[in-house]
């Protein structure tokens, strides 16, 4: 696995520096601090243990070399975990076969086994432990007559059971480290995926907001600019009215774009709420007035008990109506539109109709606007359907479920 081979992994910082992770790789591929500590423990601990084992071979340069060989191999346990665990086991077997005193010489094997299992080299780790256990069994019960120290007897079976339990404990601890490490990596990947998903959803939401604000306002500005140019010489007063509408629409568009950008900044920094409330159906009269300035007469009807919607549903309903009216202004030859709001318990149904036909062969409701309407409704568990009516014209129909609404006068 990447973490123990020195290859770049998901826990690397840019520039190749590693980050700390529980049960994972250290900052350096050469783990010299821990290896040095293990060397000190093995040398000093074995020296103390030798006092209680006078029958064993005395410690000397050979014993010291073997006690240092294991920690030296551990320096490379993150680069070559399989090789290191087999090597430390072999060094320990040689140490036992030489008749030196028992002690913390097994510590190198424990650390190497944990590193190998955590790195995914489980077969190498189990094989190395099997080699050590089997070798100790042979030396302690059959080969002891031919190996130092002279006059040594067989190892008691109680001691063998203890060594077996020790080997099984190493395997269990290594597997526990591996499982916890894999769970940490999996949870981290899930957190990163969730963060990316939230970022994608936020970008999509901002893109929809900007599209709806700009498409509507620029459509109004475009229509009024055409009117102003056409009437500039013949009817200056009407041209002045068109320019006033352009000024008001552009001012409103700038304000809404600024609100979207403020939301983006605050959500990425302090998480503070935007200073201005999001638009909702309470601004429907303002929306129909802008459409009227663009030459579209809008009739609004309400069925059922009018209910104050939650902010998300209220914004979605407003934007869907706004986008539908914008499409009529841009793509339909009709100069009349009908907006119907049907309130039911826990649900709002929107219907926006125009008499058509499409201007210039274009189909109303096409492009990104319809996609944005569907995404808004789907985010709340609703639906949007759009298409030609049987009697001519075009219809946008949306269903928006909500919770926690209250009746309004």
XYZ file of N, CA, C and O in Angstrom, residues 12 34 37 141 180 183 188 192 240 242 257 260 282 292 299 313 323 335-337 345 358 376 390 394:
100
model
N -0.620 12.576 1.500
C 0.525 13.464 1.265
C 0.057 14.896 1.108
O -0.955 15.164 0.481
N 12.117 5.713 16.152
C 11.556 4.535 16.808
C 12.530 3.361 16.749
O 12.633 2.574 17.700
N 15.056 3.815 19.459
C 14.484 3.508 20.771
C 14.394 1.997 20.985
O 14.682 1.488 22.083
N 12.944 -28.394 21.567
C 12.568 -29.777 21.862
C 13.398 -30.815 21.110
O 13.407 -31.984 21.522
N -8.270 -0.723 11.887
C -8.499 0.668 12.280
C -7.918 1.625 11.251
O -8.506 2.677 10.963
N -10.261 1.612 8.282
C -11.472 2.377 8.584
C -11.193 3.875 8.551
O -12.008 4.656 8.048
N -12.031 8.903 5.927
C -11.454 10.125 5.363
C -11.868 10.305 3.913
O -12.195 11.414 3.478
N -14.039 13.407 2.402
C -13.603 14.203 1.256
C -14.638 14.163 0.139
O -14.902 15.181 -0.514
N -38.098 57.336 -22.872
C -37.622 57.638 -21.518
C -38.140 56.582 -20.523
O -37.417 56.138 -19.627
N -38.846 53.494 -21.233
C -38.086 52.260 -21.462
C -36.723 52.335 -20.788
O -36.252 51.361 -20.171
N -27.256 39.886 -7.811
C -25.947 39.279 -8.043
C -25.039 39.532 -6.848
O -24.298 38.638 -6.401
N -25.954 37.113 -4.141
C -25.430 35.764 -4.400
C -23.948 35.694 -4.079
O -23.465 34.743 -3.444
N -43.633 36.557 -2.187
C -44.124 37.870 -1.773
C -43.693 38.964 -2.752
O -44.235 40.076 -2.731
N -44.583 43.134 -17.198
C -45.452 44.093 -17.880
C -44.632 45.182 -18.560
O -44.958 45.611 -19.679
N -51.465 37.479 -15.619
C -52.606 37.332 -14.710
C -52.263 36.249 -13.693
O -51.858 35.147 -14.054
N -38.321 26.479 -0.303
C -39.438 26.270 -1.224
C -39.918 27.596 -1.799
O -40.294 27.683 -2.980
N -38.292 32.245 -14.182
C -37.706 31.655 -15.375
C -38.770 31.392 -16.437
O -38.533 31.592 -17.634
N -48.288 37.760 -25.831
C -48.092 38.898 -24.942
C -48.937 38.760 -23.681
O -49.127 39.718 -22.937
N -49.439 37.535 -23.439
C -50.255 37.281 -22.261
C -49.744 36.001 -21.582
O -49.348 35.048 -22.259
N -49.773 36.015 -20.260
C -49.360 34.841 -19.499
C -50.289 34.681 -18.313
O -50.872 35.656 -17.808
N -52.242 21.051 1.350
C -51.467 20.738 2.562
C -50.114 20.106 2.210
O -50.056 19.043 1.621
N -44.367 29.919 -30.540
C -42.977 30.272 -30.294
C -42.506 31.282 -31.326
O -42.875 31.224 -32.498
N -34.091 22.717 -9.236
C -34.625 23.370 -8.035
C -35.746 22.538 -7.419
O -35.785 22.327 -6.202
N -52.246 21.120 -25.489
C -53.039 20.566 -26.602
C -53.762 21.640 -27.407
O -53.953 21.496 -28.623
N -47.872 27.147 -24.503
C -46.873 26.387 -23.772
C -47.217 26.432 -22.287
O -47.779 27.419 -21.785
